PDB file of N, CA and C in Angstrom:
ATOM      1  N   MET A  67     114.444 114.499  88.825  1.00 92.00           N
ATOM      2  CA  MET A  67     115.514 114.504  89.718  1.00 92.00           C
ATOM      3  C   MET A  67     114.854 115.300  91.262  1.00 92.00           C
ATOM      4  N   VAL A  68     115.025 114.817  92.287  1.00 94.00           N
ATOM      5  CA  VAL A  68     114.533 114.967  93.501  1.00 94.00           C
ATOM      6  C   VAL A  68     116.204 115.539  94.307  1.00 94.00           C
ATOM      7  N   MET A  69     115.655 116.728  95.088  1.00 94.00           N
ATOM      8  CA  MET A  69     116.529 117.254  95.892  1.00 94.00           C
ATOM      9  C   MET A  69     115.822 118.126  97.204  1.00 94.00           C
ATOM     10  N   CYS A  70     116.443 117.761  98.089  1.00 95.00           N
ATOM     11  CA  CYS A  70     116.238 118.378  99.519  1.00 95.00           C
ATOM     12  C   CYS A  70     117.485 119.288 100.032  1.00 95.00           C
ATOM     13  N   TYR A  71     117.263 119.639 101.165  1.00 94.00           N
ATOM     14  CA  TYR A  71     118.533 120.759 101.615  1.00 94.00           C
ATOM     15  C   TYR A  71     119.642 119.663 102.264  1.00 94.00           C
ATOM     16  N   HIS A  72     119.490 118.552 102.741  1.00 94.00           N
ATOM     17  CA  HIS A  72     120.977 117.750 102.911  1.00 94.00           C
ATOM     18  C   HIS A  72     120.734 116.266 102.157  1.00 94.00           C
ATOM     19  N   GLY A  73     119.821 115.948 101.480  1.00 91.00           N
ATOM     20  CA  GLY A  73     119.607 114.683 100.761  1.00 91.00           C
ATOM     21  C   GLY A  73     119.221 113.431 101.270  1.00 91.00           C
ATOM     22  N   ASN A  74     118.723 113.676 102.669  1.00 92.00           N
ATOM     23  CA  ASN A  74     117.780 112.596 103.423  1.00 92.00           C
ATOM     24  C   ASN A  74     116.597 112.466 103.179  1.00 92.00           C
ATOM     25  N   SER A  75     115.799 113.516 102.887  1.00 95.00           N
ATOM     26  CA  SER A  75     114.200 113.128 102.432  1.00 95.00           C
ATOM     27  C   SER A  75     114.241 112.883 101.022  1.00 95.00           C
ATOM     28  N   SER A  76     115.050 113.300 100.124  1.00 95.00           N
ATOM     29  CA  SER A  76     114.912 113.114  98.777  1.00 95.00           C
ATOM     30  C   SER A  76     115.291 111.700  98.482  1.00 95.00           C
ATOM     31  N   LYS A  77     116.023 111.064  99.197  1.00 95.00           N
ATOM     32  CA  LYS A  77     116.230 109.411  99.006  1.00 95.00           C
ATOM     33  C   LYS A  77     114.786 108.662  99.192  1.00 95.00           C
ATOM     34  N   GLY A  78     114.201 109.185 100.150  1.00 96.00           N
ATOM     35  CA  GLY A  78     112.969 108.284 100.235  1.00 96.00           C
ATOM     36  C   GLY A  78     111.828 108.792  99.552  1.00 96.00           C
ATOM     37  N   ALA A  79     111.845 110.026  98.996  1.00 96.00           N
ATOM     38  CA  ALA A  79     111.096 110.359  97.734  1.00 96.00           C
ATOM     39  C   ALA A  79     111.423 109.722  96.475  1.00 96.00           C
ATOM     40  N   ALA A  80     112.669 109.702  96.179  1.00 96.00           N
ATOM     41  CA  ALA A  80     113.162 109.081  95.115  1.00 96.00           C
ATOM     42  C   ALA A  80     112.638 107.457  95.162  1.00 96.00           C
ATOM     43  N   GLN A  81     112.978 106.629  96.050  1.00 96.00           N
ATOM     44  CA  GLN A  81     112.420 105.529  96.411  1.00 96.00           C
ATOM     45  C   GLN A  81     111.077 105.097  95.866  1.00 96.00           C
ATOM     46  N   TYR A  82     110.313 106.188  96.725  1.00 97.00           N
ATOM     47  CA  TYR A  82     108.804 106.102  96.256  1.00 97.00           C
ATOM     48  C   TYR A  82     108.196 106.352  94.826  1.00 97.00           C
ATOM     49  N   LEU A  83     109.273 107.212  94.085  1.00 98.00           N
ATOM     50  CA  LEU A  83     108.856 107.321  92.852  1.00 98.00           C
ATOM     51  C   LEU A  83     108.883 106.157  92.100  1.00 98.00           C
ATOM     52  N   LEU A  84     110.162 105.699  92.440  1.00 97.00           N
ATOM     53  CA  LEU A  84     110.689 104.207  91.876  1.00 97.00           C
ATOM     54  C   LEU A  84     109.592 103.158  92.208  1.00 97.00           C
ATOM     55  N   GLN A  85     109.090 102.675  93.162  1.00 98.00           N
ATOM     56  CA  GLN A  85     108.139 102.163  93.590  1.00 98.00           C
ATOM     57  C   GLN A  85     106.692 102.484  92.907  1.00 98.00           C
ATOM     58  N   GLN A  86     106.467 103.476  92.566  1.00 98.00           N
ATOM     59  CA  GLN A  86     105.324 104.053  91.739  1.00 98.00           C
ATOM     60  C   GLN A  86     105.172 104.013  90.331  1.00 98.00           C
ATOM     61  N   GLY A  87     106.228 103.240  89.630  1.00 98.00           N
ATOM     62  CA  GLY A  87     106.918 103.068  88.443  1.00 98.00           C
ATOM     63  C   GLY A  87     107.572 104.085  87.501  1.00 98.00           C
ATOM     64  N   TYR A  88     108.163 105.078  88.249  1.00 97.00           N
ATOM     65  CA  TYR A  88     109.009 105.801  87.320  1.00 97.00           C
ATOM     66  C   TYR A  88     110.209 105.339  87.347  1.00 97.00           C
ATOM     67  N   ASP A  89     110.959 105.324  85.960  1.00 93.00           N
ATOM     68  CA  ASP A  89     111.901 104.406  85.941  1.00 93.00           C
ATOM     69  C   ASP A  89     113.363 105.442  85.703  1.00 93.00           C
ATOM     70  N   ALA A  90     113.192 106.920  85.820  1.00 94.00           N
ATOM     71  CA  ALA A  90     114.338 107.902  85.691  1.00 94.00           C
ATOM     72  C   ALA A  90     114.326 108.550  86.890  1.00 94.00           C
ATOM     73  N   VAL A  91     114.605 108.074  87.835  1.00 96.00           N
ATOM     74  CA  VAL A  91     114.336 108.867  89.349  1.00 96.00           C
ATOM     75  C   VAL A  91     115.744 109.139  89.805  1.00 96.00           C
ATOM     76  N   TYR A  92     116.450 110.363  90.214  1.00 95.00           N
ATOM     77  CA  TYR A  92     117.659 110.627  90.686  1.00 95.00           C
ATOM     78  C   TYR A  92     117.524 111.510  91.876  1.00 95.00           C
ATOM     79  N   SER A  93     118.304 111.028  93.011  1.00 94.00           N
ATOM     80  CA  SER A  93     118.276 112.046  94.416  1.00 94.00           C
ATOM     81  C   SER A  93     119.910 112.579  94.335  1.00 94.00           C
ATOM     82  N   VAL A  94     120.219 113.626  94.616  1.00 91.00           N
ATOM     83  CA  VAL A  94     121.263 114.268  94.670  1.00 91.00           C
ATOM     84  C   VAL A  94     121.737 113.947  95.775  1.00 91.00           C
ATOM     85  N   ASP A  95     122.800 113.684  96.068  1.00 92.00           N
ATOM     86  CA  ASP A  95     123.764 112.691  97.259  1.00 92.00           C
ATOM     87  C   ASP A  95     124.045 114.295  98.128  1.00 92.00           C
ATOM     88  N   GLY A  96     123.700 114.483  99.267  1.00 93.00           N
ATOM     89  CA  GLY A  96     124.172 115.441  99.880  1.00 93.00           C
ATOM     90  C   GLY A  96     123.234 116.789  99.976  1.00 93.00           C
ATOM     91  N   GLY A  97     122.294 116.791  98.674  1.00 93.00           N
ATOM     92  CA  GLY A  97     121.429 117.787  98.434  1.00 93.00           C
ATOM     93  C   GLY A  97     121.752 119.229  98.235  1.00 93.00           C
ATOM     94  N   PHE A  98     120.968 120.026  98.183  1.00 92.00           N
ATOM     95  CA  PHE A  98     121.373 121.767  98.090  1.00 92.00           C
ATOM     96  C   PHE A  98     122.686 121.865  98.632  1.00 92.00           C
ATOM     97  N   ASP A  99     122.943 121.597  99.950  1.00 92.00           N
ATOM     98  CA  ASP A  99     124.124 121.744 100.397  1.00 92.00           C
ATOM     99  C   ASP A  99     125.411 121.317 100.054  1.00 92.00           C
ATOM    100  N   ALA A 100     125.285 120.404  99.733  1.00 92.00           N
ATOM    101  CA  ALA A 100     126.614 119.677  98.858  1.00 92.00           C
ATOM    102  C   ALA A 100     126.627 120.323  97.601  1.00 92.00           C
ATOM    103  N   TRP A 101     125.536 120.050  96.866  1.00 88.00           N
ATOM    104  CA  TRP A 101     125.542 120.963  95.223  1.00 88.00           C
ATOM    105  C   TRP A 101     126.336 122.298  95.536  1.00 88.00           C
ATOM    106  N   HIS A 102     125.882 122.877  96.394  1.00 87.00           N
ATOM    107  CA  HIS A 102     126.403 124.396  96.617  1.00 87.00           C
ATOM    108  C   HIS A 102     127.718 124.498  97.090  1.00 87.00           C
ATOM    109  N   ARG A 103     128.094 123.458  97.852  1.00 89.00           N
ATOM    110  CA  ARG A 103     129.586 123.612  98.129  1.00 89.00           C
ATOM    111  C   ARG A 103     130.445 123.191  97.105  1.00 89.00           C
ATOM    112  N   HIS A 104     130.087 122.001  96.376  1.00 87.00           N
ATOM    113  CA  HIS A 104     131.129 121.542  95.083  1.00 87.00           C
ATOM    114  C   HIS A 104     130.625 122.577  93.715  1.00 87.00           C
ATOM    115  N   PHE A 105     129.532 123.082  93.488  1.00 84.00           N
ATOM    116  CA  PHE A 105     129.153 123.943  92.337  1.00 84.00           C
ATOM    117  C   PHE A 105     128.860 125.182  92.609  1.00 84.00           C
ATOM    118  N   PRO A 106     129.610 126.076  93.397  1.00 73.00           N
ATOM    119  CA  PRO A 106     129.074 127.413  93.663  1.00 73.00           C
ATOM    120  C   PRO A 106     128.805 128.343  92.253  1.00 73.00           C
ATOM    121  N   ALA A 107     127.557 128.743  92.662  1.00 76.00           N
ATOM    122  CA  ALA A 107     127.322 129.711  91.171  1.00 76.00           C
ATOM    123  C   ALA A 107     127.588 131.304  91.311  1.00 76.00           C
ATOM    124  N   GLU A 108     128.041 131.604  90.561  1.00 78.00           N
ATOM    125  CA  GLU A 108     128.029 133.127  90.410  1.00 78.00           C
ATOM    126  C   GLU A 108     127.305 133.601  89.061  1.00 78.00           C
ATOM    127  N   VAL A 109     126.369 134.592  90.001  1.00 73.00           N
ATOM    128  CA  VAL A 109     125.084 135.190  88.750  1.00 73.00           C
ATOM    129  C   VAL A 109     125.446 136.411  88.345  1.00 73.00           C
ATOM    130  N   GLU A 110     125.645 136.557  87.350  1.00 78.00           N
ATOM    131  CA  GLU A 110     125.641 137.943  86.505  1.00 78.00           C
ATOM    132  C   GLU A 110     124.498 138.447  86.199  1.00 78.00           C
ATOM    133  N   TYR A 111     124.102 139.698  86.729  1.00 78.00           N
ATOM    134  CA  TYR A 111     122.639 140.408  86.304  1.00 78.00           C
ATOM    135  C   TYR A 111     123.025 141.023  85.064  1.00 78.00           C
ATOM    136  N   ALA A 112     122.052 141.418  84.407  1.00 80.00           N
ATOM    137  CA  ALA A 112     122.211 142.158  83.022  1.00 80.00           C
ATOM    138  C   ALA A 112     121.499 143.582  83.315  1.00 80.00           C
ATOM    139  N   PHE A 113     121.075 143.595  84.487  1.00 79.00           N
ATOM    140  CA  PHE A 113     120.540 144.961  85.157  1.00 79.00           C
ATOM    141  C   PHE A 113     121.198 145.191  86.515  1.00 79.00           C
ATOM    142  N   GLU A 114     121.138 146.256  87.049  1.00 73.00           N
ATOM    143  CA  GLU A 114     121.759 146.841  88.343  1.00 73.00           C
ATOM    144  C   GLU A 114     120.656 146.568  89.364  1.00 73.00           C
ATOM    145  N   ARG A 115     121.081 145.810  90.252  1.00 62.00           N
ATOM    146  CA  ARG A 115     120.067 145.319  91.336  1.00 62.00           C
ATOM    147  C   ARG A 115     119.705 146.543  92.471  1.00 62.00           C
TER     148      ARG A 115
END
């Protein structure tokens, strides 16, 4: 899986990996930005920060 901030650079990187013979390559559409908007993470810490 390839991911960048907006999803533009990772598409090119994923295409390159496919050309190099990798067969299970994924690029996250929209990158970290879209992932964070759609899947916000709440982190629970086992200790006080």
